[in-house]
Short mmCIF file of C-alpha atoms and ligand atoms in Angstrom, two decimals:
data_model
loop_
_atom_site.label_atom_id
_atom_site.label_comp_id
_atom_site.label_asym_id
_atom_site.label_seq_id
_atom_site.Cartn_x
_atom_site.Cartn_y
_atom_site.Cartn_z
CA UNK A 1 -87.60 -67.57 30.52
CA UNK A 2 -84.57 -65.77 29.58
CA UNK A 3 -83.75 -65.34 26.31
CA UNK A 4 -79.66 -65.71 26.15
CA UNK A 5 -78.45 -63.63 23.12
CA UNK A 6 -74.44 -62.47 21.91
CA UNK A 7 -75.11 -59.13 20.47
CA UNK A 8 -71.88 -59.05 18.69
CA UNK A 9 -70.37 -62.56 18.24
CA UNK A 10 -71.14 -62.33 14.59
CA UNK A 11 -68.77 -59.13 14.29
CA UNK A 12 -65.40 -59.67 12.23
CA UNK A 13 -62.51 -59.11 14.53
CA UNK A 14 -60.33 -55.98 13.37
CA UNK A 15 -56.49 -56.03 13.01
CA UNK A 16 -55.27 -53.96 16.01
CA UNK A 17 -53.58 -50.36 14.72
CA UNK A 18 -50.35 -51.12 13.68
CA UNK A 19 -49.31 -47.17 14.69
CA UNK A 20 -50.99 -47.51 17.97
CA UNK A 21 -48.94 -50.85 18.55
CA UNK A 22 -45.84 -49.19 17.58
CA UNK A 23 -46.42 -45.89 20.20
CA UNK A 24 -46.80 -48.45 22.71
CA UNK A 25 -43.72 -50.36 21.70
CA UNK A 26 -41.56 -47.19 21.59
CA UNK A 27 -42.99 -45.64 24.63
CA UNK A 28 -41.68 -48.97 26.47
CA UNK A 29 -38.42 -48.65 25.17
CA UNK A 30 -36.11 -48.04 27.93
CA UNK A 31 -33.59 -46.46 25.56
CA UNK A 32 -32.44 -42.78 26.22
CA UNK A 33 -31.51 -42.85 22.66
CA UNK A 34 -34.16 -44.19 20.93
CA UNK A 35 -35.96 -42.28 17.46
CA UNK A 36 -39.46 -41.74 16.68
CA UNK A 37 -40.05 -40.95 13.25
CA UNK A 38 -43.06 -43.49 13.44
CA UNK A 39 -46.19 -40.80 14.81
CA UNK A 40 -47.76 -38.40 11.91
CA UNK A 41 -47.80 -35.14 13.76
CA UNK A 42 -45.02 -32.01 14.11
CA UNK A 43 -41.77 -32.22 16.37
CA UNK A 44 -39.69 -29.12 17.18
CA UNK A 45 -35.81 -29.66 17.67
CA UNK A 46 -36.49 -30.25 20.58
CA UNK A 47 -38.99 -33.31 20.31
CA UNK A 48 -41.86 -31.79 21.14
CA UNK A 49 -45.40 -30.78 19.79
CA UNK A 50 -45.97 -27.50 21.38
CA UNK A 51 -49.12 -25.90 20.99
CA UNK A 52 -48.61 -22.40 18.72
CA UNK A 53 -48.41 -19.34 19.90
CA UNK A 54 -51.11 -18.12 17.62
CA UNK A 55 -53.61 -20.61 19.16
CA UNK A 56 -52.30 -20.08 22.93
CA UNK A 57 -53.16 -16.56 22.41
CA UNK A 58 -56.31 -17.24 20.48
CA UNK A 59 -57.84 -19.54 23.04
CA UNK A 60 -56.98 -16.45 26.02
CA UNK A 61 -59.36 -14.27 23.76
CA UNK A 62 -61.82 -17.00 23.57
CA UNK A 63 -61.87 -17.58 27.47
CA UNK A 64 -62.47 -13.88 27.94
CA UNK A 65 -64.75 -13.16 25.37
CA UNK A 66 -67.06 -16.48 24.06
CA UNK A 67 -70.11 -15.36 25.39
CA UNK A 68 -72.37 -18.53 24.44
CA UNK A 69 -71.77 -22.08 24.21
CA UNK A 70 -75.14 -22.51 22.53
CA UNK A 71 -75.39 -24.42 19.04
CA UNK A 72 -74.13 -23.44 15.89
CA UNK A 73 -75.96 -25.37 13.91
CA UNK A 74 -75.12 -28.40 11.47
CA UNK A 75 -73.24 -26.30 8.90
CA UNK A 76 -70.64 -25.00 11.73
CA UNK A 77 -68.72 -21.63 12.26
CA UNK A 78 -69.59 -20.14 8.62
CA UNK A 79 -67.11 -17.01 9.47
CA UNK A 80 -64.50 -20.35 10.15
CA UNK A 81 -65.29 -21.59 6.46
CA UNK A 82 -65.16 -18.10 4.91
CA UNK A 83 -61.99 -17.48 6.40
CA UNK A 84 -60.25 -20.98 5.50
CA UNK A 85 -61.71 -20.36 1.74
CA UNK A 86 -59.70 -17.29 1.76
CA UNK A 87 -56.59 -19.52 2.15
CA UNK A 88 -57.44 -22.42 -0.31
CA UNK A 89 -58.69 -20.13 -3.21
CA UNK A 90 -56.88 -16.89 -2.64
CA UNK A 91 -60.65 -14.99 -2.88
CA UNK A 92 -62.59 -13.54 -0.47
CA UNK A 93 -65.85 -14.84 -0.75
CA UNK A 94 -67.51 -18.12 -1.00
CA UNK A 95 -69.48 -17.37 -3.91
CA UNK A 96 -72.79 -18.78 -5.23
CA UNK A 97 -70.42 -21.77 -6.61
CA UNK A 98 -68.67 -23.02 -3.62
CA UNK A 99 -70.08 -24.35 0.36
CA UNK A 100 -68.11 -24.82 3.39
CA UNK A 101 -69.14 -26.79 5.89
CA UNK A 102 -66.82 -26.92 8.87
CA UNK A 103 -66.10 -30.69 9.94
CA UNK A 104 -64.48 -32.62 12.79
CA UNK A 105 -60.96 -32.67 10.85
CA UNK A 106 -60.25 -33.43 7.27
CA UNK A 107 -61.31 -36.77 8.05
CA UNK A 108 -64.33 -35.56 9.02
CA UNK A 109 -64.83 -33.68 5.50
CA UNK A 110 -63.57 -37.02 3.84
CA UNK A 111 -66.29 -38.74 5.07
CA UNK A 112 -69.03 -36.63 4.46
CA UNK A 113 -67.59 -36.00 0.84
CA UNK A 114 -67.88 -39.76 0.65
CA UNK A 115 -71.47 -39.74 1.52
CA UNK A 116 -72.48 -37.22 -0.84
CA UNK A 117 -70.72 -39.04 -3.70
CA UNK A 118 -72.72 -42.40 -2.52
CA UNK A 119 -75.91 -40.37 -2.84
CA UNK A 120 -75.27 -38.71 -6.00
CA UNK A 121 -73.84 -41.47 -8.21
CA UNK A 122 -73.57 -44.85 -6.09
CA UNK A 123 -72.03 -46.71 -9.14
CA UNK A 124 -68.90 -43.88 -9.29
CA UNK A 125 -65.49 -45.71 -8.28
CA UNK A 126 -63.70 -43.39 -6.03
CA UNK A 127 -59.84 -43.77 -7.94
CA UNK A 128 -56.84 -43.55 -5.43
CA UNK A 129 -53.01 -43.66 -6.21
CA UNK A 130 -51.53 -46.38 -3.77
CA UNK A 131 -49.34 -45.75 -1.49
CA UNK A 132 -51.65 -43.54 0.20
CA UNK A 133 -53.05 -42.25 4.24
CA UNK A 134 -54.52 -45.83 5.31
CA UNK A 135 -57.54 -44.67 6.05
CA UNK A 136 -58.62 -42.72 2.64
CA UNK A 137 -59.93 -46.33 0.80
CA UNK A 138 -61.81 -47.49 4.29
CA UNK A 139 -63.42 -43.90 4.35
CA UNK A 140 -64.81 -44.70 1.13
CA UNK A 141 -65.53 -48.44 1.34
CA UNK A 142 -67.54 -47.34 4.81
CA UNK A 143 -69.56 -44.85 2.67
CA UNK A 144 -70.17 -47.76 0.47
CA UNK A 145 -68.29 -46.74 -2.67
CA UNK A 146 -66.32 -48.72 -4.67
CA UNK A 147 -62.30 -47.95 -4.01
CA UNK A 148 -59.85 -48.34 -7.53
CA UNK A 149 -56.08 -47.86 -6.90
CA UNK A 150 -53.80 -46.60 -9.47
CA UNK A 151 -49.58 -46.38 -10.02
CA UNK A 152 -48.44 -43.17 -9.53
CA UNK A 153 -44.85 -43.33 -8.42
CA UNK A 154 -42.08 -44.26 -10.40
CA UNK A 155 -39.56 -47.36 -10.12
CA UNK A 156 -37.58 -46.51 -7.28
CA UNK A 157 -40.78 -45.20 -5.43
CA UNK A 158 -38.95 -41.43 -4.47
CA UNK A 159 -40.64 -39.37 -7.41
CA UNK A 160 -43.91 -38.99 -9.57
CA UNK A 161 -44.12 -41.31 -12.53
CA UNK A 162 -47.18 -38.98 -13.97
CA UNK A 163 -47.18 -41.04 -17.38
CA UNK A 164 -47.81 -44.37 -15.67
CA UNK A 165 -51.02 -42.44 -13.77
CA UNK A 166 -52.68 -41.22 -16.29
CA UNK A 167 -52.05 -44.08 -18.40
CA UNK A 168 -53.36 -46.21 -15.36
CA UNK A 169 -56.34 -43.81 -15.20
CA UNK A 170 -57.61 -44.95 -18.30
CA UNK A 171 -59.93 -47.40 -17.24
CA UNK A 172 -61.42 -44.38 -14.70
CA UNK A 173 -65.24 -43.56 -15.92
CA UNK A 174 -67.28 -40.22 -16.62
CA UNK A 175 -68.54 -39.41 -12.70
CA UNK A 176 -65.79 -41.42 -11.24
CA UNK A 177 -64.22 -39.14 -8.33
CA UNK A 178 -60.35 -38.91 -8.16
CA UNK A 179 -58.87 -38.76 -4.68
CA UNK A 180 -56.02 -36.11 -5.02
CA UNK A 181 -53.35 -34.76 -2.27
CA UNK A 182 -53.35 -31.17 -2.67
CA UNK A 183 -49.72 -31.26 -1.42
CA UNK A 184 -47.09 -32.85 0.55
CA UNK A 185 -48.18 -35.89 -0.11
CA UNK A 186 -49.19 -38.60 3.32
CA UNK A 187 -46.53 -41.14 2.61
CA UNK A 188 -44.38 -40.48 0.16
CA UNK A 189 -43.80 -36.46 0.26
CA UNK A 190 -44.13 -36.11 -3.36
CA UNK A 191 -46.06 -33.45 -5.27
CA UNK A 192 -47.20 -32.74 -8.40
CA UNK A 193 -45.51 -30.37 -10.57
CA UNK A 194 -47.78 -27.33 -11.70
CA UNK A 195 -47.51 -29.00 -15.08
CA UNK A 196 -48.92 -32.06 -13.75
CA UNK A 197 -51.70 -30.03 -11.96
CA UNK A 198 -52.79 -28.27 -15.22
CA UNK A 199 -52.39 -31.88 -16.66
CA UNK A 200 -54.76 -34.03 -14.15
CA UNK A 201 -57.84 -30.56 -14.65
CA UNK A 202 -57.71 -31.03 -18.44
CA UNK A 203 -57.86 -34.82 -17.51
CA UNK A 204 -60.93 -34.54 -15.03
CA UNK A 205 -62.36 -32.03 -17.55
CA UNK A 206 -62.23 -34.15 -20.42
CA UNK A 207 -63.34 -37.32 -18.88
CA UNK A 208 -65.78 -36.03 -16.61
CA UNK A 209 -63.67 -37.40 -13.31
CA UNK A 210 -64.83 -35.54 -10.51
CA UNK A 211 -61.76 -34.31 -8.56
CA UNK A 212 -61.53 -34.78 -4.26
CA UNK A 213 -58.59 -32.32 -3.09
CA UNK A 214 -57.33 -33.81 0.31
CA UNK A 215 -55.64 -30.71 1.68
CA UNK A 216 -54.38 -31.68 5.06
CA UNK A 217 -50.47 -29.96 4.63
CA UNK A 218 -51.00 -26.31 3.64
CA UNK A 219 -48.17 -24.28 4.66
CA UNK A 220 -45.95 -27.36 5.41
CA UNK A 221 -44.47 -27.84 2.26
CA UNK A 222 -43.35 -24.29 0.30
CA UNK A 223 -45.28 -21.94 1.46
CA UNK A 224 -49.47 -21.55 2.38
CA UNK A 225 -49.42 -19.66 -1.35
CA UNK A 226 -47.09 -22.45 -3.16
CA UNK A 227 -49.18 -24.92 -1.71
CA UNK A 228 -52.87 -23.99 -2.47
CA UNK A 229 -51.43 -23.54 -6.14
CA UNK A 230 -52.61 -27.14 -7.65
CA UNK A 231 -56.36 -27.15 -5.91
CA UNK A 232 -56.51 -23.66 -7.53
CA UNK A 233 -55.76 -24.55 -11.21
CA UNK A 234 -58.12 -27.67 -10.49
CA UNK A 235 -60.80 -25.52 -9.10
CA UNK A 236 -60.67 -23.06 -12.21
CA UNK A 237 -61.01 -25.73 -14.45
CA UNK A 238 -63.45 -28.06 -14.00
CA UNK A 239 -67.41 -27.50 -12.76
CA UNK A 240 -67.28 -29.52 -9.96
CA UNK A 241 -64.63 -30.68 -6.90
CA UNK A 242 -64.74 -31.59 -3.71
CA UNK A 243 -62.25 -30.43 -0.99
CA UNK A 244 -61.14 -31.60 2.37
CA UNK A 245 -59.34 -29.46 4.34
CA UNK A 246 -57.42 -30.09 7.82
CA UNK A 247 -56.24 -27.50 10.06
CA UNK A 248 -55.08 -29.97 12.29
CA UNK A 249 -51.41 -30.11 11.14
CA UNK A 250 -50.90 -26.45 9.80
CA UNK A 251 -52.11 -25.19 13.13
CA UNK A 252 -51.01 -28.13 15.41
CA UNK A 253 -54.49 -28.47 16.80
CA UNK A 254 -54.63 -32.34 15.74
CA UNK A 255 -57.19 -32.99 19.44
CA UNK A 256 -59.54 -30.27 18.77
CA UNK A 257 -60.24 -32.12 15.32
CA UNK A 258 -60.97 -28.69 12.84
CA UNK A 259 -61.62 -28.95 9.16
CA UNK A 260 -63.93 -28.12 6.55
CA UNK A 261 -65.32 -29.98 3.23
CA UNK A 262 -65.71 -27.04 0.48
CA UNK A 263 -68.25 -27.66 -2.12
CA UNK A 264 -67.44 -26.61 -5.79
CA UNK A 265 -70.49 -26.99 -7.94
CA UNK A 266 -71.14 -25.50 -11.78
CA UNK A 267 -74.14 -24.69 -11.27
CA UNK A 268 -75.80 -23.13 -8.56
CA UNK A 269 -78.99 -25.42 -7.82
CA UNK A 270 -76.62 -28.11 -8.07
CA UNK A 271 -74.65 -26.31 -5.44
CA UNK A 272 -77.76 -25.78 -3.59
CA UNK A 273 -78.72 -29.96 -4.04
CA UNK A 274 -75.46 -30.71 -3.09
CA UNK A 275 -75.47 -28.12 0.27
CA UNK A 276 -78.75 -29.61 1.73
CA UNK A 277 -77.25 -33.11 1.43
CA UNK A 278 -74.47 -32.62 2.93
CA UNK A 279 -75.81 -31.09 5.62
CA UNK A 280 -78.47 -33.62 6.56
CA UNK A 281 -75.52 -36.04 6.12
CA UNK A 282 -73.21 -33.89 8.87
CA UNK A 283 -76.35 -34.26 10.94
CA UNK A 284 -76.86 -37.95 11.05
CA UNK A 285 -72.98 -38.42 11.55
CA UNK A 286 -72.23 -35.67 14.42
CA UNK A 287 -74.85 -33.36 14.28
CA UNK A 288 -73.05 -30.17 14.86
CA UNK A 289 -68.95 -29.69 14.29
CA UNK A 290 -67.21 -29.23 17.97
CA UNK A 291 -66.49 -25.22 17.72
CA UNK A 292 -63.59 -24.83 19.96
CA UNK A 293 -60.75 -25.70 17.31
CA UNK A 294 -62.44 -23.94 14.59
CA UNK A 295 -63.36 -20.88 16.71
CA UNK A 296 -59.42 -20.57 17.39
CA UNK A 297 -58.25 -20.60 14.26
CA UNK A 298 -61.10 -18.21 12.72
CA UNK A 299 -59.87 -16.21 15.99
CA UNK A 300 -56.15 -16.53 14.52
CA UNK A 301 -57.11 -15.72 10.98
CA UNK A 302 -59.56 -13.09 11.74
CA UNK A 303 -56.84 -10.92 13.73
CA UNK A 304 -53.99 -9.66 11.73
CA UNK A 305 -51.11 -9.77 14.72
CA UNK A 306 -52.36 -13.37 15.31
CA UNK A 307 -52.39 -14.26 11.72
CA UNK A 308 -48.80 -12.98 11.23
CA UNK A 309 -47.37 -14.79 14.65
CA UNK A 310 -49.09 -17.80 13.16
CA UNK A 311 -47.66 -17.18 9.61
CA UNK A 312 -44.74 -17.00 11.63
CA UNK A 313 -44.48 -19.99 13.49
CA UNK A 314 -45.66 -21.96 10.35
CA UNK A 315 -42.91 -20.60 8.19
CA UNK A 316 -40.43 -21.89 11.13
CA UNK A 317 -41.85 -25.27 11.37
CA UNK A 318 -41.44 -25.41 7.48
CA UNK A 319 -37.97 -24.65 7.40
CA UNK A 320 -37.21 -26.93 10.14
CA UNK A 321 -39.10 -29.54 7.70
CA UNK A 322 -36.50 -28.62 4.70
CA UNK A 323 -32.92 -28.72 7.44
CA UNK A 324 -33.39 -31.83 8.31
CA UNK A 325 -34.81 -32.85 4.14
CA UNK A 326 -31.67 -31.47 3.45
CA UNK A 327 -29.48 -33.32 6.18
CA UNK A 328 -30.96 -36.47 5.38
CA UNK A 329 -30.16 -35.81 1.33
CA UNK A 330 -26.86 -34.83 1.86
CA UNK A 331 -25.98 -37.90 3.90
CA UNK A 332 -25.97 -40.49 1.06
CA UNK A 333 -27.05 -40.11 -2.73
CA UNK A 334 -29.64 -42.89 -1.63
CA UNK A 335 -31.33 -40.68 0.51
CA UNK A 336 -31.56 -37.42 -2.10
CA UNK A 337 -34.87 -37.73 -3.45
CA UNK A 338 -35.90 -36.57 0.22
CA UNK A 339 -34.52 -33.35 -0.44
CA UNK A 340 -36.84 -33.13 -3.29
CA UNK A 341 -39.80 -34.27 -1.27
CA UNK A 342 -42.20 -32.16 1.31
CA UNK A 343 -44.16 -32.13 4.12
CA UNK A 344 -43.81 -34.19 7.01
CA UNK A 345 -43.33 -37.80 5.44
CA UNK A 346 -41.06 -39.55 2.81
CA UNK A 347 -40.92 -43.28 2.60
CA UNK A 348 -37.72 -45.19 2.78
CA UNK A 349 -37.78 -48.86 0.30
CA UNK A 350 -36.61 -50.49 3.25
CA UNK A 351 -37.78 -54.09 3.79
CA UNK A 352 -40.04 -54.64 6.91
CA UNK A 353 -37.55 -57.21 8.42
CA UNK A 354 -34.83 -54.47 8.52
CA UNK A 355 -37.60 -52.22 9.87
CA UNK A 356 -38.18 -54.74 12.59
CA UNK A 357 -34.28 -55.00 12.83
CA UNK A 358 -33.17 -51.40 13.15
CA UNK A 359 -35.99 -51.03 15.99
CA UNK A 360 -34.05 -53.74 17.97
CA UNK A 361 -30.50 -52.87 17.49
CA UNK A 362 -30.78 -49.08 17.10
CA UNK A 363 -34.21 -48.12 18.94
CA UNK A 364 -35.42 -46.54 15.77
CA UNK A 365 -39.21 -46.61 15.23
CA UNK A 366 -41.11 -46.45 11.82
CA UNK A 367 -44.26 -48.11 10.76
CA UNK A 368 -44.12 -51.31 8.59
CA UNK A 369 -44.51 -49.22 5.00
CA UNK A 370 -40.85 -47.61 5.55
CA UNK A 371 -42.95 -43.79 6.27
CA UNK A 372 -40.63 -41.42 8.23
CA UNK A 373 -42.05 -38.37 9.97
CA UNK A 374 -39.21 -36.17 8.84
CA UNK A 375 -39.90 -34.26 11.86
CA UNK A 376 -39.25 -36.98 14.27
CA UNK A 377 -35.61 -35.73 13.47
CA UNK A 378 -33.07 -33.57 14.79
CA UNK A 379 -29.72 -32.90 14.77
CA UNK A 380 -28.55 -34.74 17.74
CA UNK A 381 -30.06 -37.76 16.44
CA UNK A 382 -30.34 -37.38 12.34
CA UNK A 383 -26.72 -39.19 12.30
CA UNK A 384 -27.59 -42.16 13.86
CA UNK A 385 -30.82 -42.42 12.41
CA UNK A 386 -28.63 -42.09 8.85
CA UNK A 387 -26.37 -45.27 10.70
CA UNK A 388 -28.98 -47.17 11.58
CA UNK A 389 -30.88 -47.44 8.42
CA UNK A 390 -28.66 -46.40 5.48
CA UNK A 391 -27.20 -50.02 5.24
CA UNK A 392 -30.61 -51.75 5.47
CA UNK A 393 -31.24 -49.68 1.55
CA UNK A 394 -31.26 -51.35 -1.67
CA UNK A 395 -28.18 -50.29 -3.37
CA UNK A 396 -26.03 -49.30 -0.37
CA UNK A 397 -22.50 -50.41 -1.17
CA UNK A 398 -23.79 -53.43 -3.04
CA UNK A 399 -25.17 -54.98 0.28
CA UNK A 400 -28.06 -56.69 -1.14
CA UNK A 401 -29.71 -57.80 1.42
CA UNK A 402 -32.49 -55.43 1.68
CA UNK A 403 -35.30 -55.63 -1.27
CA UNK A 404 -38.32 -52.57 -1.26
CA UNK A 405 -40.54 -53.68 1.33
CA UNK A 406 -43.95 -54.56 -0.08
CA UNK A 407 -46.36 -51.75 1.28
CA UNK A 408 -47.96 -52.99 4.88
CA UNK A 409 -50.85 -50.82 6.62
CA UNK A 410 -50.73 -48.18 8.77
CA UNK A 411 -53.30 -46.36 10.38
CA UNK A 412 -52.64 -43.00 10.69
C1 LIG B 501 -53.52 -37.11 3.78
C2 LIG B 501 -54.36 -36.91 4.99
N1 LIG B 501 -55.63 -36.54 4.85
C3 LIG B 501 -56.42 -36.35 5.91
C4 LIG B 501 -55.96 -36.55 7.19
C5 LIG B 501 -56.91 -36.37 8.34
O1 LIG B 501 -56.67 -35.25 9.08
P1 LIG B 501 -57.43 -34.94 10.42
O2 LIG B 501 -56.55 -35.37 11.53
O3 LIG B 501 -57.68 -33.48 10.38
O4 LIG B 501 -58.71 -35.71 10.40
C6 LIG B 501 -54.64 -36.96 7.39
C7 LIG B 501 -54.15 -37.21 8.74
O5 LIG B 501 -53.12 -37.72 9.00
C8 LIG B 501 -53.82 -37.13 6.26
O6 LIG B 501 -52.55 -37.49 6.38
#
C-alpha cells in the first residue's frame, strides 16, 4: 500500500518580497513618465545599469586568456582577496592577522560571518541599529543567533543621533558582535563621523563587542580612500573584526555575486581556528565561490590602465550620486539632510499611504519604508519626483496630513 505523505504542508508560508512585488507593479505601469527610485542598484542619467568599462574589458582578457575552469578550492581566488584587502586596509598584504575568503557577494560573507559567530560563542547577541538592509537580522536569525536592535538615528530620522546608540548599547555584552555599515549607509545614507568611528573602537575595545564591518558601498560615497577610513580606525583598534565586503555595487557586477569575508584575529592561532572554520562552513554552504565575478575584478585591480578606467567610472557614478543629493536638497529645506547623506539611498518620513498614493497619481515607485535609490533620478524627472512627494512630508507648508511612516520591510 501506498503510503500518502505532504512533504511540506507543515512549512510556514513566507510574505512574498515586497521589492519584487513592487518591480512587477512598476514594470506594468503603462506610464511613459513613471519613476523608479524603488530597486537598490546604480542608474546612469540615462536610466540604465550599464556594465563598466573596466569589467567589459576585463572579461575580453578573461575570454582570451582563462586557461582552466578547474576548481579553486573552498577559500576562492586568494590573489582576488589580496587585492580587495589592499582597498579596505590601505596595506599590501594580508598578514598573519587577517583571512580572506572570497564569497558569493557580501551576503555571502554575512552569512558565513554569522556561522562562525554561532560556532564560537552561540549565546553572543548579534546588535543591529534599526532601520537597516532587511535581510542583515534574518542572516543572523538563520545562523541561529540571537538579533538585538538599537536607536541610532535622531528625531527627524535624516542624521546620526550617536548619543542615543551608545547609550542604547549599554545593555550589549562582552562577545556580543556589533553589525556596523562601513559607509553609505543601506537605508538611510548616513555615516558616521570619524569621531564617531574612533568613538564606537574604544567602545568595542572596552566592552569586548566584537565589531562586523558591512562594506557593500566603497567608492560610492566620498571617495574608495574616504570611505575605507572608519573600518580602518576599527581594525587598528580592537583584536578582532569581522568584515563583509561586496563588489557588487562598486563594480556593478550585482549577477556575478563577488565578495569576500576578511578575518581580523589578535592572535594568530585564533586566526588560524577561526580560518579552518570558516572554510569548512563555505564548504557546506556552496562549496567553492563562483570565480567569474571575482576573477574580473582581480583582473581590473591587478592591471593599472584597468584599475584607473575603473577608478574612473566609479568617481563618475559618485558624482552623479552627489548632483542629484544636491538637486534634491536644494529643492526644499525638507529635503536638505539628503545633501548631507551618501551612497545610493536616503529615506524620506513619508507615510506608507502617501507612498501608496504618489504611486497612483504620479507613477512614482518606492518601497513601503520611504527608501529612495537616489540614483533612480535624473534631471528630466528629479522635478516631478520633488512634486509628487514634497507635499506628502511632515512639515510641508503646515499640511499635516502626512505622519513618519512606521518602518515596513523590504527585501533588498
Ligand atoms: C548594506 C548591504 N550589505 C550587504 C548587501 C549584499 O550585497 P550583495 O548583493 O553583494 O550580496 C547589500 C545589498 O543590497 C547591502 O545593501
Amino acid at each position: 500500500m501506498k503510503v500518502s505523505s505532504d512533504a511540506f504542508a507543515g512549512l510556514q508560508s513566507q510574505k512574498p518580497d515586497a521589492l519584487l512585488a513592487l518591480i512587477a507593479q512598476y514594470r506594468a505601469d503603462p506610464r511613459a513618465d513613471k519613476i523608479d527610485v524603488g530597486v537598490g542598484v546604480y542608474r546612469s542619467e540615462a536610466g540604465d545599469t550599464p556594465v563598466m568599462r573596466a569589467v567589459k574589458d576585463a572579461e575580453a582578457v578573461l575570454l582570451s586568456e582563462q586557461a582552466s575552469k578547474s576548481y579553486l578550492g573552498a577559500e576562492g581566488d586568494q590573489r582576488f582577496a589580496q587585492l580587495l584587502w589592499q582597498l579596505v586596509s590601505g596595506s599590501n598584504r594580508l598578514g598573519t592577522r587577517c583571512f580572506g575568503l572570497q564569497t558569493p557577494g557580501g551576503t555571502g560573507a554575512l552569512r558565513v560571518g554569522a556561522e562562525l559567530l554561532a560556532r564560537a560563542r552561540p549565546d553572543a547577541r548579534v546588535w543591529i541599529g534599526e532601520p537597516t538592509w532587511p535581510n542583515h537580522a534574518p542572516i543572523f536569525r538563520e545562523a541561529g543567533l540571537q538579533v538585538r536592535t538599537h536607536r541610532y538615528l535622531g528625531a527627524t530620522g535624516g542624521d546620526i543621533d550617536f548619543d542615543a546608540m551608545v547609550s542604547a548599547l549599554t545593555e550589549a555584552r562582552a562577545g556580543d558582535m556589533l553589525l556596523l555599515h562601513g559607509c553609505c549607509h543601506n537605508p538611510t545614507g548616513t555615516q558616521f563621523s570619524q569621531e564617531q568611528w574612533m568613538a564606537l573602537a574604544g567602545l568595542c575595545l572596552q566592552r569586548g563587542i566584537i565589531p562586523f564591518i558591512d562594506l557593500a558601498y566603497q567608492g560610492l560615497g566620498d571617495g574608495m580612500e574616504e570611505d575605507a577610513q572608519g573600518a580602518r580606525h576599527m581594525l587598528a583598534a580592537v583584536p578582532d573584526a569581522l568584515l563583509a565586503y561586496s563588489c557588487d555595487k562598486n563594480f556593478a557586477v550585482y549577477r556575478d555575486r563577488v565578495g569576500a569575508l576578511f578575518i581580523h584575529s589578535g592572535t594568530e592561532s585564533s586566526l588560524e581556528l577561526a580560518r579552518t572554520n570558516a572554510l569548512t562552513i563555505a564548504r557546506s554552504l556552496w562549496s567553492m565561490p563562483p570565480d567569474h565575478g571575482a576573477a574580473v575584478v582581480r583582473t581590473i585591480l591587478d592591471n593599472p590602465a584597468l584599475r584607473t578606467d575603473w577608478e574612473d567610472e566609479l568617481a563618475d557614478m559618485r558624482r552623479r550620486l552627489q548632483i542629484v543629493r544636491q538637486g534634491l536638497a536644494s529643492a526644499d529645506p525638507l529635503l536638505a539632510p539628503i545633501a548631507t547623506q551618501r551612497g545610493l539611498f536616503s529615506r524620506l518620513p513619508i507615510h506608507a499611504d502617501a507612498i501608496a498614493t504618489v504611486r497612483r497619481t504620479h507613477g512614482i515607485y518606492m518601497p513601503a519604508d520611504g527608501r529612495i535609490n537616489i540614483a533612480g533620478l535624473n534631471q528630466t524627472n528629479l522635478s516631478r519626483f520633488v512634486d509628487g512627494v514634497l507635499p506628502h512630508l511632515p512639515g510641508y507648508r503646515g499640511n499635516s496630513a502626512s505622519d513618519p511612516s512606521a518602518p515596513q520591510e523590504v527585501s533588498a
